[in-house]
Coordinates of C-alpha atoms and ligand atoms in Angstrom, one line a residue:
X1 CA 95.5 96.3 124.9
X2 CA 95.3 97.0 121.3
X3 CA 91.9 97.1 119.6
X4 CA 92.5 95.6 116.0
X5 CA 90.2 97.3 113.0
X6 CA 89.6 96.0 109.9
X7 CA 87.8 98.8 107.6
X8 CA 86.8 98.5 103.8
X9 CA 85.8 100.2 100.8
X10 CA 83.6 99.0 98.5
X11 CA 85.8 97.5 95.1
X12 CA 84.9 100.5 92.4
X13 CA 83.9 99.4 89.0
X14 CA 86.5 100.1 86.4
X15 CA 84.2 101.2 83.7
X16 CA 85.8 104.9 83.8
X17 CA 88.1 107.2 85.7
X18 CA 87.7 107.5 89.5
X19 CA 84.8 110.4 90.3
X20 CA 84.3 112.4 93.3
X21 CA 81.8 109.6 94.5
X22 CA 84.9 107.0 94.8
X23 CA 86.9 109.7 96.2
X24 CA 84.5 110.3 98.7
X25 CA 84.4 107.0 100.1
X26 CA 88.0 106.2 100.3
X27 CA 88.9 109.6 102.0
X28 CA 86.2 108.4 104.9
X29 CA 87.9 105.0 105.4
X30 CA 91.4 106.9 105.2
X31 CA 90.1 109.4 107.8
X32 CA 88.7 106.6 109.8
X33 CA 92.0 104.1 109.8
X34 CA 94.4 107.2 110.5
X35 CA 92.0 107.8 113.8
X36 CA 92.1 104.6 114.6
X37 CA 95.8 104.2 114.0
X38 CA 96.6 107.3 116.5
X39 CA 94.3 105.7 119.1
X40 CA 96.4 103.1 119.3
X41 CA 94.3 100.6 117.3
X42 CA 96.2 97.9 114.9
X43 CA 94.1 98.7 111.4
X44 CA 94.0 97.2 108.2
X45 CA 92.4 99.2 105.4
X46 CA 91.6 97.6 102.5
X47 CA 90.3 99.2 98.9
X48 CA 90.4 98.2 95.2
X49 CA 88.8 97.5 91.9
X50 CA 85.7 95.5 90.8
X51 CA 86.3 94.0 87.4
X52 CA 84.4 91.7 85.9
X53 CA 81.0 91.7 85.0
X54 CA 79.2 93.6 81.9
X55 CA 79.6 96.8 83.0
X56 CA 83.5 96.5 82.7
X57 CA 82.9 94.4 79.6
X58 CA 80.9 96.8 77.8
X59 CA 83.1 100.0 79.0
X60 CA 86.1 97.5 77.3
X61 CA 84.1 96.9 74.4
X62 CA 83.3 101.0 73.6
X63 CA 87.2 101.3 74.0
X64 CA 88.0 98.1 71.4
X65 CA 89.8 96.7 74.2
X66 CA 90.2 93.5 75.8
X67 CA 88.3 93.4 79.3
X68 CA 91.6 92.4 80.9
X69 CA 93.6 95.3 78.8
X70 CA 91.0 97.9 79.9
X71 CA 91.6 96.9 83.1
X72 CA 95.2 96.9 83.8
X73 CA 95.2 100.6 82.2
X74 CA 92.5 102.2 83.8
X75 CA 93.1 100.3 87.4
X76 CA 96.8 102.8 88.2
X77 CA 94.4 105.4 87.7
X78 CA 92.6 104.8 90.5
X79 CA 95.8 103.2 92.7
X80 CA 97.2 106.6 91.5
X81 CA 94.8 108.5 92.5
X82 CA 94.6 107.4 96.1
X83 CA 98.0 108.3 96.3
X84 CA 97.7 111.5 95.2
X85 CA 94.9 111.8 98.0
X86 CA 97.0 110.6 100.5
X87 CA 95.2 107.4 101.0
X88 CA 97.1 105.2 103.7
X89 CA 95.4 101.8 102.5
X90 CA 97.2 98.6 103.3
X91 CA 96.4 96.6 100.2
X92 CA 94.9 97.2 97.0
X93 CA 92.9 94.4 95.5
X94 CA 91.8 94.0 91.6
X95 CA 89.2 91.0 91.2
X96 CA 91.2 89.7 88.2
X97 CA 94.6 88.8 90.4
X98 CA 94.8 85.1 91.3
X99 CA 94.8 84.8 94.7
X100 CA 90.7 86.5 94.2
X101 CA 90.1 84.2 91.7
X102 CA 91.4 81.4 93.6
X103 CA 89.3 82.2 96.9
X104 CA 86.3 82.5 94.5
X105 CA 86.4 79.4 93.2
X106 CA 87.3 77.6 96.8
X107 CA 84.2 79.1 98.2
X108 CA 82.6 78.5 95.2
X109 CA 83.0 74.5 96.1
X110 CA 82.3 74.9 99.4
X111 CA 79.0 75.8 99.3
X112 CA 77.9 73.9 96.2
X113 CA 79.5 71.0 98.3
X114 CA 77.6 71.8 100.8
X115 CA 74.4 71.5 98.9
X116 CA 73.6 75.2 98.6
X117 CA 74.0 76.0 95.1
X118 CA 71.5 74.2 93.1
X119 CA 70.5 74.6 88.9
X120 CA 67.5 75.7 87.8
X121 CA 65.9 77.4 84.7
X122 CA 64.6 80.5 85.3
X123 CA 62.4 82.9 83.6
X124 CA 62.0 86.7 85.1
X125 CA 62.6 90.4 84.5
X126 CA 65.8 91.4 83.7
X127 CA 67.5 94.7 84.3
X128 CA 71.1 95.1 82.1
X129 CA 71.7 98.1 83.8
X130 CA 71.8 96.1 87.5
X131 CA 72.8 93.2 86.0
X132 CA 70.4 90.9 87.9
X133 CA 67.0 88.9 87.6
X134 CA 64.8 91.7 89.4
X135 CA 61.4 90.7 90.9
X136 CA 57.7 92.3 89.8
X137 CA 57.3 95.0 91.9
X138 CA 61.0 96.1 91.8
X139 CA 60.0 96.2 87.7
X140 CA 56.6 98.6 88.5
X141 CA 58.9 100.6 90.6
X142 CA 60.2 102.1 87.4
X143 CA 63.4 102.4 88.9
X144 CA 65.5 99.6 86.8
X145 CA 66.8 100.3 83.5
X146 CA 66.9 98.1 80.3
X147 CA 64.6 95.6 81.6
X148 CA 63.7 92.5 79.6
X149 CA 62.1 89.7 79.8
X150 CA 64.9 86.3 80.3
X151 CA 64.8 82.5 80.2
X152 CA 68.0 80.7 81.3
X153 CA 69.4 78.0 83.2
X154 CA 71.5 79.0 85.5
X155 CA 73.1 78.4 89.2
X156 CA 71.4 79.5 92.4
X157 CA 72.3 80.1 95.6
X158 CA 70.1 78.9 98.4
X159 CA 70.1 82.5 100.0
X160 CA 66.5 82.3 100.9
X161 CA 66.9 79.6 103.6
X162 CA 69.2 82.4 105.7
X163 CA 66.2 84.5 105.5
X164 CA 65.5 83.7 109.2
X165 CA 68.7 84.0 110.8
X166 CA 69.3 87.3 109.2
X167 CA 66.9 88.9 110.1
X168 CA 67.6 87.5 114.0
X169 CA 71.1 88.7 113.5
X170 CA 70.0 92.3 112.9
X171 CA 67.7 92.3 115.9
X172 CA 70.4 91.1 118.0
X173 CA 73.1 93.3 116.8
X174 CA 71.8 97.0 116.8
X175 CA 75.1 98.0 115.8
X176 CA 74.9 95.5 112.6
X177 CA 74.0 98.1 110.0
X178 CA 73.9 101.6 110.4
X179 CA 72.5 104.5 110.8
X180 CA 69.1 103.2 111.9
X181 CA 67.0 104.6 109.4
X182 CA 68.9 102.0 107.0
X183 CA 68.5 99.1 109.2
X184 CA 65.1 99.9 109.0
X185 CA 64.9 99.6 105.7
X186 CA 66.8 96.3 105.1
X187 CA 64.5 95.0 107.5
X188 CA 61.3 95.9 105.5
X189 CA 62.8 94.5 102.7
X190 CA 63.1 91.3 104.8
X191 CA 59.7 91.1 105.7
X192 CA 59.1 89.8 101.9
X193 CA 60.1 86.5 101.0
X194 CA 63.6 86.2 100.3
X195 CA 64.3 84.7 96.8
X196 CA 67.6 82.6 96.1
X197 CA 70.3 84.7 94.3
X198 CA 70.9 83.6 90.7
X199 CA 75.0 83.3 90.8
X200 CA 76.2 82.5 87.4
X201 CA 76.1 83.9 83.9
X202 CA 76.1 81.4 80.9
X203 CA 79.6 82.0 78.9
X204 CA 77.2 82.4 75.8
X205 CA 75.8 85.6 76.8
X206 CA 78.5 87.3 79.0
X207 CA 81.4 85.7 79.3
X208 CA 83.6 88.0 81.2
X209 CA 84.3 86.7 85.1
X210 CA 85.5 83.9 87.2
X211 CA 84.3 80.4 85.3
X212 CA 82.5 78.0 88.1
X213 CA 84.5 75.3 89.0
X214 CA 82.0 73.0 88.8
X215 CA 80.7 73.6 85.5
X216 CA 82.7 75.6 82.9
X217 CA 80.1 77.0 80.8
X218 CA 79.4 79.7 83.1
X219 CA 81.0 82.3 85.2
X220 CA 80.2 84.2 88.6
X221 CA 77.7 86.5 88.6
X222 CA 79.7 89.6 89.7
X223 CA 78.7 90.4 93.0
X224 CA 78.9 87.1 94.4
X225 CA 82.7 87.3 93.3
X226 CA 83.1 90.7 94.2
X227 CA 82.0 90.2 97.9
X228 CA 84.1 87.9 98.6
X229 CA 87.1 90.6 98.2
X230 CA 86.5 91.1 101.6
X231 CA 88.3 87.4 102.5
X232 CA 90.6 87.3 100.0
X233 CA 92.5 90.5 101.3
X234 CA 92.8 89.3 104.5
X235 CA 94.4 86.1 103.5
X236 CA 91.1 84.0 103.6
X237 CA 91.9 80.1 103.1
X238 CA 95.6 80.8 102.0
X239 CA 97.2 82.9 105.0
X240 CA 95.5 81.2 108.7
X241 CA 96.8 83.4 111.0
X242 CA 96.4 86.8 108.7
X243 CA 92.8 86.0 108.3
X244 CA 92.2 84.6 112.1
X245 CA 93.8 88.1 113.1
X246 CA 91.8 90.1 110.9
X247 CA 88.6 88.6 110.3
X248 CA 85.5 89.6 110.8
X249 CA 85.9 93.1 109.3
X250 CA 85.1 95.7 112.2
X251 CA 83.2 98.2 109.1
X252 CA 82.7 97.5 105.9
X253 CA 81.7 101.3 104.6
X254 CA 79.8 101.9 101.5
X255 CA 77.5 104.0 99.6
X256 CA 73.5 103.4 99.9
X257 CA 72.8 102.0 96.5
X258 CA 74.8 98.8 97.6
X259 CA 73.4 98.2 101.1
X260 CA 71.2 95.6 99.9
X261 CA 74.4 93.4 98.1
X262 CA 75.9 93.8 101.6
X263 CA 73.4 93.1 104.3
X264 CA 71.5 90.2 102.3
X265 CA 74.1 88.9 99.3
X266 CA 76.7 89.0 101.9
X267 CA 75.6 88.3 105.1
X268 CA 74.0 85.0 103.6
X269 CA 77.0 83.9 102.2
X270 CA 79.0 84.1 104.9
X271 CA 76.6 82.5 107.0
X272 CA 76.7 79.3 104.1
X273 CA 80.3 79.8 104.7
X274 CA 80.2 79.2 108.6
X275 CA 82.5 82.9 108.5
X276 CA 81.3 85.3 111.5
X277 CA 79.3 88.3 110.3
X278 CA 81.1 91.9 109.8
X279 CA 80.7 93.9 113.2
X280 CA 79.1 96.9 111.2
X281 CA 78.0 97.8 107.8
X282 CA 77.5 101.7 107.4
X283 CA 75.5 103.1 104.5
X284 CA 76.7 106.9 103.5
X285 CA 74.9 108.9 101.2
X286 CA 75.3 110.3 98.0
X287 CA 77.1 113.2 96.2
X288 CA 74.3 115.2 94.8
X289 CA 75.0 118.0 91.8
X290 CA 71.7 119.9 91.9
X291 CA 68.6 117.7 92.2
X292 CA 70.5 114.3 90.6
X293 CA 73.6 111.6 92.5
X294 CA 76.9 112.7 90.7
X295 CA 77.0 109.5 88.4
X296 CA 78.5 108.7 85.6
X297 CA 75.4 107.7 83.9
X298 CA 73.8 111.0 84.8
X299 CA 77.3 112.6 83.2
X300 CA 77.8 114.9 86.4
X301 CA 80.5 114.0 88.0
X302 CA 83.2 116.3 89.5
X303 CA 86.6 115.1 88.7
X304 CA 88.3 115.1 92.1
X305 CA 91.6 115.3 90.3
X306 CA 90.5 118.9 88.9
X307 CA 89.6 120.6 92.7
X308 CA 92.7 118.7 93.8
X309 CA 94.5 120.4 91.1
X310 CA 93.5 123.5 91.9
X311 CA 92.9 124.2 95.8
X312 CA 95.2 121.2 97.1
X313 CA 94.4 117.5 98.8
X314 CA 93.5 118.5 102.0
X315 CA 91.2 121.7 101.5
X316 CA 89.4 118.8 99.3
X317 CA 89.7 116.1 102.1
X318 CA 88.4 119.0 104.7
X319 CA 85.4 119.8 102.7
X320 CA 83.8 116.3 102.1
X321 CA 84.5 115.4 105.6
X322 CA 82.8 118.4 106.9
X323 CA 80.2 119.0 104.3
X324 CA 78.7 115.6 104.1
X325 CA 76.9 114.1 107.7
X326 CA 77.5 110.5 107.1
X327 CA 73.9 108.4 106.5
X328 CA 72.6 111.9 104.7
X329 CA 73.3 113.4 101.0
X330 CA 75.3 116.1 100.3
X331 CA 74.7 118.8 97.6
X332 CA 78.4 120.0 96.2
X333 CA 78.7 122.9 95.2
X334 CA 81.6 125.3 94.7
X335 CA 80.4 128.2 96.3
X336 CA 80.0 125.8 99.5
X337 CA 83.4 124.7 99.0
X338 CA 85.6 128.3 98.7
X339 CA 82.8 129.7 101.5
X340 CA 84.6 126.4 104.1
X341 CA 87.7 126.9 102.8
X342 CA 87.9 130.8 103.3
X343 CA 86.1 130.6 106.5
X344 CA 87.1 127.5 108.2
X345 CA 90.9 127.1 106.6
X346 CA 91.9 130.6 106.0
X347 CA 90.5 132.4 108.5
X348 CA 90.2 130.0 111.4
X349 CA 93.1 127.3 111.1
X350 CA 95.6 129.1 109.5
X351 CA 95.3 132.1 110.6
X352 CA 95.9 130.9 114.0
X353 CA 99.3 129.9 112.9
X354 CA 99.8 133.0 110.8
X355 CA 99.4 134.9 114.7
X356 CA 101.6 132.6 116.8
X357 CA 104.1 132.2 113.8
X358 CA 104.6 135.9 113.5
X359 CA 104.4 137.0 116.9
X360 CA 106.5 134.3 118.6
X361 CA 109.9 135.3 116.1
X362 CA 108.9 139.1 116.9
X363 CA 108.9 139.3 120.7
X364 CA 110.7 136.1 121.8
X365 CA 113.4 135.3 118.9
X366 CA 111.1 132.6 117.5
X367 CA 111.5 130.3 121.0
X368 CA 108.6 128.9 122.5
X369 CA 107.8 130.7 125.6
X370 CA 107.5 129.0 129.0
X371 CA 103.7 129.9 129.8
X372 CA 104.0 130.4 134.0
X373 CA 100.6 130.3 135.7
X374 CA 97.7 130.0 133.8
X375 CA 94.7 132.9 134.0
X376 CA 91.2 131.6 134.2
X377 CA 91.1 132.9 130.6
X378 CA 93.7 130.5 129.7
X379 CA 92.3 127.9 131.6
X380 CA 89.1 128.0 129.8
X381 CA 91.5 127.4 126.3
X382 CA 93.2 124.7 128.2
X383 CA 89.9 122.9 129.4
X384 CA 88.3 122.9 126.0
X385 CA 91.3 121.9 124.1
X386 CA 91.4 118.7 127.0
X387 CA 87.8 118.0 126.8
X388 CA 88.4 117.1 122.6
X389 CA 90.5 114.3 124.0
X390 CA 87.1 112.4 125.2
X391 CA 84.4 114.0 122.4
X392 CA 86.7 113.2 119.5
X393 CA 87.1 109.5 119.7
X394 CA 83.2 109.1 120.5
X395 CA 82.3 111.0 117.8
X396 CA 84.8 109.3 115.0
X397 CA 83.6 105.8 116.6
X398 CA 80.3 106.8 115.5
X399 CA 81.1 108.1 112.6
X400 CA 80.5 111.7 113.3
X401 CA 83.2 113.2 111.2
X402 CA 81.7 116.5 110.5
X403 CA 80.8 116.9 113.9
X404 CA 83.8 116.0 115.1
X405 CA 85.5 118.2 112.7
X406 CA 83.0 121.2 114.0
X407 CA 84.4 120.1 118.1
X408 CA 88.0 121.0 116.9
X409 CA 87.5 123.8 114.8
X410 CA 85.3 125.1 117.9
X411 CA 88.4 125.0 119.8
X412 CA 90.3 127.0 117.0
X413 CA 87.9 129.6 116.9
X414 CA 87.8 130.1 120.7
X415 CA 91.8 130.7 120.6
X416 CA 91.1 133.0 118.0
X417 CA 88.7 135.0 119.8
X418 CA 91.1 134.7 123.4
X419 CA 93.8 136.3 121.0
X420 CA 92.1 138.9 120.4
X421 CA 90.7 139.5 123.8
X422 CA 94.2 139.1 125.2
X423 CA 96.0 141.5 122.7
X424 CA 99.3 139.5 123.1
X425 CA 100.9 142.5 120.7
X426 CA 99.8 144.8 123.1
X427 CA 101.1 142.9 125.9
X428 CA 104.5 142.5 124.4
X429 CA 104.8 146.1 125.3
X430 CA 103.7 146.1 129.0
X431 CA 104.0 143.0 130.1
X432 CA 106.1 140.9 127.9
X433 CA 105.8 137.5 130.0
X434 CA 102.1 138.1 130.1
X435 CA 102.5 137.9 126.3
X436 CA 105.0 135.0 126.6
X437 CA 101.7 133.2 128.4
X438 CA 98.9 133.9 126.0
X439 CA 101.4 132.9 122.9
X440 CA 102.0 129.8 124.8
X441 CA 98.6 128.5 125.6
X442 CA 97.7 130.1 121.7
X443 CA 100.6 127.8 120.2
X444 CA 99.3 124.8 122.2
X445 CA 95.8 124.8 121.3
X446 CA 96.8 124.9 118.1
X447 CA 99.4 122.1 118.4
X448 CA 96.8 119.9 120.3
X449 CA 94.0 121.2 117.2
X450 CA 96.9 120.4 114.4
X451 CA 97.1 116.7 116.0
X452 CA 93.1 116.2 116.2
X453 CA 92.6 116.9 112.7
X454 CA 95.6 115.3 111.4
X455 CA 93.6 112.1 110.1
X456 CA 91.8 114.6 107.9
X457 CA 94.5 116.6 106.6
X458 CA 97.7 114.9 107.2
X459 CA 100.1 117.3 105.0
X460 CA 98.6 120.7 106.4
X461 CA 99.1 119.3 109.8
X462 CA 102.5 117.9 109.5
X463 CA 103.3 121.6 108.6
X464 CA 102.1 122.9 111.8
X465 CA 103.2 120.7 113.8
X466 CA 106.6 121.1 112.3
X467 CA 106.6 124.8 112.9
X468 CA 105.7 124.2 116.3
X469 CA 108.6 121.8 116.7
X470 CA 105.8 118.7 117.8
X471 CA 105.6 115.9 115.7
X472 CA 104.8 112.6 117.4
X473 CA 103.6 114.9 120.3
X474 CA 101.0 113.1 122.6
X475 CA 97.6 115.4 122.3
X476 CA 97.7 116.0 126.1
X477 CA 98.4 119.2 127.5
X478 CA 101.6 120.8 127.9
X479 CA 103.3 118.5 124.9
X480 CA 104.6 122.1 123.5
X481 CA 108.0 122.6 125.3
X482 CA 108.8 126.0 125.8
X483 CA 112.3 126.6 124.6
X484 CA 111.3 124.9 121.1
X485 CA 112.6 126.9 118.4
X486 CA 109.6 127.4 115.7
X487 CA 110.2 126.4 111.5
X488 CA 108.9 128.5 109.0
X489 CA 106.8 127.8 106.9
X490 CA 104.9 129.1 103.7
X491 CA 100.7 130.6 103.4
X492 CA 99.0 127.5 104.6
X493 CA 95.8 127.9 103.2
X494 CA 96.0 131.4 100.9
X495 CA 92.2 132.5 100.4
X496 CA 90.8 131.9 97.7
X497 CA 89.7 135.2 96.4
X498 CA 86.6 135.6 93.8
Ligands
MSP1 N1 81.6 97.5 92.3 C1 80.5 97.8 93.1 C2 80.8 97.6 94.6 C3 81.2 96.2 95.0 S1 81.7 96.1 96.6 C4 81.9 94.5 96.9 C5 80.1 99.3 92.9 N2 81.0 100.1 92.4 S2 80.7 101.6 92.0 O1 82.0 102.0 91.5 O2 79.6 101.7 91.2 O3 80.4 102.4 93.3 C6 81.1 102.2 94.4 C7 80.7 103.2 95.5 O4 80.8 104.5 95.1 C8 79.4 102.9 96.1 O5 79.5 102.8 97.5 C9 78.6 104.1 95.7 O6 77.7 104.5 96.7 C10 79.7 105.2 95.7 N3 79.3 106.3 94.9 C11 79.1 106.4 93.6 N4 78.6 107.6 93.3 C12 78.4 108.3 94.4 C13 78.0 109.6 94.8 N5 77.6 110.5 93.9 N6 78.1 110.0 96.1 C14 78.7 109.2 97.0 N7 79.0 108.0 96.8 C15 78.7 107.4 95.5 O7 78.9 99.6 93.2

């Protein structure tokens, strides 16, 4: 039976070019949906853009363009750049296409119809910076910018009534949001009193969004259109059986900062909606540069473009995957990046290849040598290389990455350290079907390593396991046929010297 698995990104605001942070995020999901997809799972992997709201009016505004104009030049720089990265989304949404604005506006009269939006004038602390009313304490906490003090009529939804069922949902759904820690905190949060959510932004003021349906002086308050993404690109109330196959999402993935927007804004409103919940919302952490989050407001972002530029997708892919343990921050540096890729790509990975692509062509005409009975020694290669096929898919369901990564490359090193044990250069000279054996068992760890990081470097891999004459090979044991005639290839991963 097929599993299906609906993963998402969180829509990135288009108020400037895509940073490391974005790229960050989208690589995850990619590494996540191309696991899933070679387990056999049916996945749909949905990213795009967030834009409306003042952010994206005010970037348009320093750049004398028209909101809709800003958008539609900087959004291919984004779709571009996921391409670039080898991102294997299935759709790409933008907030401003009509089949979003249409769901927004159907939900929109749902649950006013329903008697859970309601007007009110309302008088609070405002931050401009977070766009939203923000309550006393979260003022003392320093931690909102621009605030000011606001008096305006607006539209509310009832989000406070949900309070209750929330927070019953959480307790009965440990795997609701994760990792713990975070859970945690949404919880605390929910021990307050739970305010309604102020859903609309008079025209007069900012008049950049999705205009209610029920009463044109206004338009949706960002994240209550943005949210709804979610439905919209699986076909939510214009495609049934798309959105019956798809929906709920099985992990919505997103940064920290928005937890909140997605475990109370959300949550609620798919509860006014009658929708079931998401299966799991997973909060990663940030991209630090020194002390500070890489933001564009801080001004210290790494342009993912520039590294990809320069050292290549995957090396770039490979070190935020390993580097970062998802649910903690990461501090990026670049002596932290050439140190992984020297150590981990050069000398481990392909350097492996390097061995069995040179040695195989010297002793044996480049054809794939038929192994014979396997040596404890190659046993223990052979057991380790089998045992990735049940720690893998545990640690990628948990969203281990990095430690999944560290299994494989485990497996890489051993081979590399069996090489050198086993001399297979030396052997050539004595015992040349002895050699035949070790290059065998060598080539098929590697083959069975290639297809077990694949989802994390799909170009580097596709080499190897061209070389080795494998593509489509199952990751069992004994899928290298001896006999195969190896490709060439180029320097996989040339060091990056000083
Ligand atoms: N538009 C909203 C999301 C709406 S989802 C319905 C938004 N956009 S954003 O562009 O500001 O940020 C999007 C994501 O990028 C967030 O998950 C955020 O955590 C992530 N990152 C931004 N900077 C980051 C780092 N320095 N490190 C890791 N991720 C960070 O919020």
């Amino acid at each position: 039976m097929t599993t299906k698995f609906y993963l998402t990104t969180p829509i990135y605001y288009v108020n400037d070019r895509p940073h490391i942070g974005h790229a960050y995020t989208t690589i995850l999901a990619d590494v996540l949906a191309r696991f899933h997809r070679q387990a056999g799972d049916e996945v749909f992997f949905l990213t795009g853009l967030d834009e409306h709201g003042q952010k994206v009016l005010q970037a348009s505004q320093a750049r004398g363009l028209t909101p809709q104009q800003h958008c539609d030049d900087l959004a291919p720089r984004f779709s571009q750049l996921w391409e670039k990265l080898g991102i294997s989304n299935d759709d790409f949404i933008r907030t401003t296409q009509d089949r979003h604005k249409k769901v927004v506006q159907a939900v929109l009269r749902k649950v006013y119809e329903k008697g859970d939006i309601y007007q009110s004038e309302y008088e609070g602390w405002y931050s401009v910076a977070e766009e939203r009313f923000i309550t006393e304490t979260e003022k003392e906490s320093g931690e909102f910018r621009d605030v000011k003090m606001l008096k305006e009529r607006n539209w509310f939804f009832r989000m406070s009534q949900y309070q209750q069922k929330l927070i019953d949902h959480i307790n009965a759904h440990p795997q609701f949001i994760q990792p713990e820690h975070r859970k945690n905190e949404i919880l605390g949060f929910l021990r307050q009193p739970l305010t309604d959510l102020c859903i609309s932004r008079p025209k007069s003021r900012m008049g950049w969004g999705i205009e209610l349906p029920f009463d044109t002086e206004y338009v949706t308050y960002v994240w209550f259109d943005a949210l709804l993404n979610y439905l919209t690109g699986v076909g939510y109330l214009t495609e049934d059986d798309k959105f019956k196959k798809w929906w709920p999402a099985s992990l919505h993935l997103l940064g920290k900062d928005i937890l909140t927007t997605h475990s109370v804004y959300w949550t609620t409103m798919l509860f006014s909606l009658d929708l079931p919940l998401p299966e799991t919302i997973f909060a990663h952490g940030w991209w630090m540069l020194g002390e500070s989050k890489m933001s564009k407001s801080v001004g210290n972002v790494v342009n993912p473009l520039d590294l990809v530029d320069q050292f290549g997708v995957d090396p770039v892919r490979y070190y935020l995957m390993r580097e970062m343990i998802p649910g903690q921050d990461a501090h990026f540096t670049m002596e932290s990046f050439v140190k992984r890729f020297n150590s981990d790509l050069a000398n481990d990975f392909g350097n492996l290849l390097n061995r069995v692509s040179g040695l195989i062509p010297k002793y044996f005409n480049a054809i794939v040598p038929e192994p014979g009975a396997l040596t404890p020694e190659d046993q223990h290669i052979q057991t380790i290389a089998e045992n990735l096929q049940n720690k893998v898919p545990g640690l990628i369901k948990e969203l281990k990455v990095s430690e999944a990564i560290e299994e494989i490359l485990q497996l890489i090193r051993a081979v590399n350290k069996y090489m050198e044990q086993q001399a297979p250069w030396k052997l050539a000279k004595e015992n040349l079907p002895a050699a035949g054996r070790v290059l065998y068992v060598a080539s098929e760890a590697l083959r069975i390593s290639a297809l077990h990081l694949s989802p994390v470097m799909p170009a580097k891999t596709d080499t190897v396991l061209n070389v080795l004459g494998a593509k489509g090979s199952s990751p069992q044991w004994g899928g290298l046929k001896p006999g195969t005639k190896l490709g060439e290839h180029g320097a996989l991963f040339p060091r990056i010297e000083k």
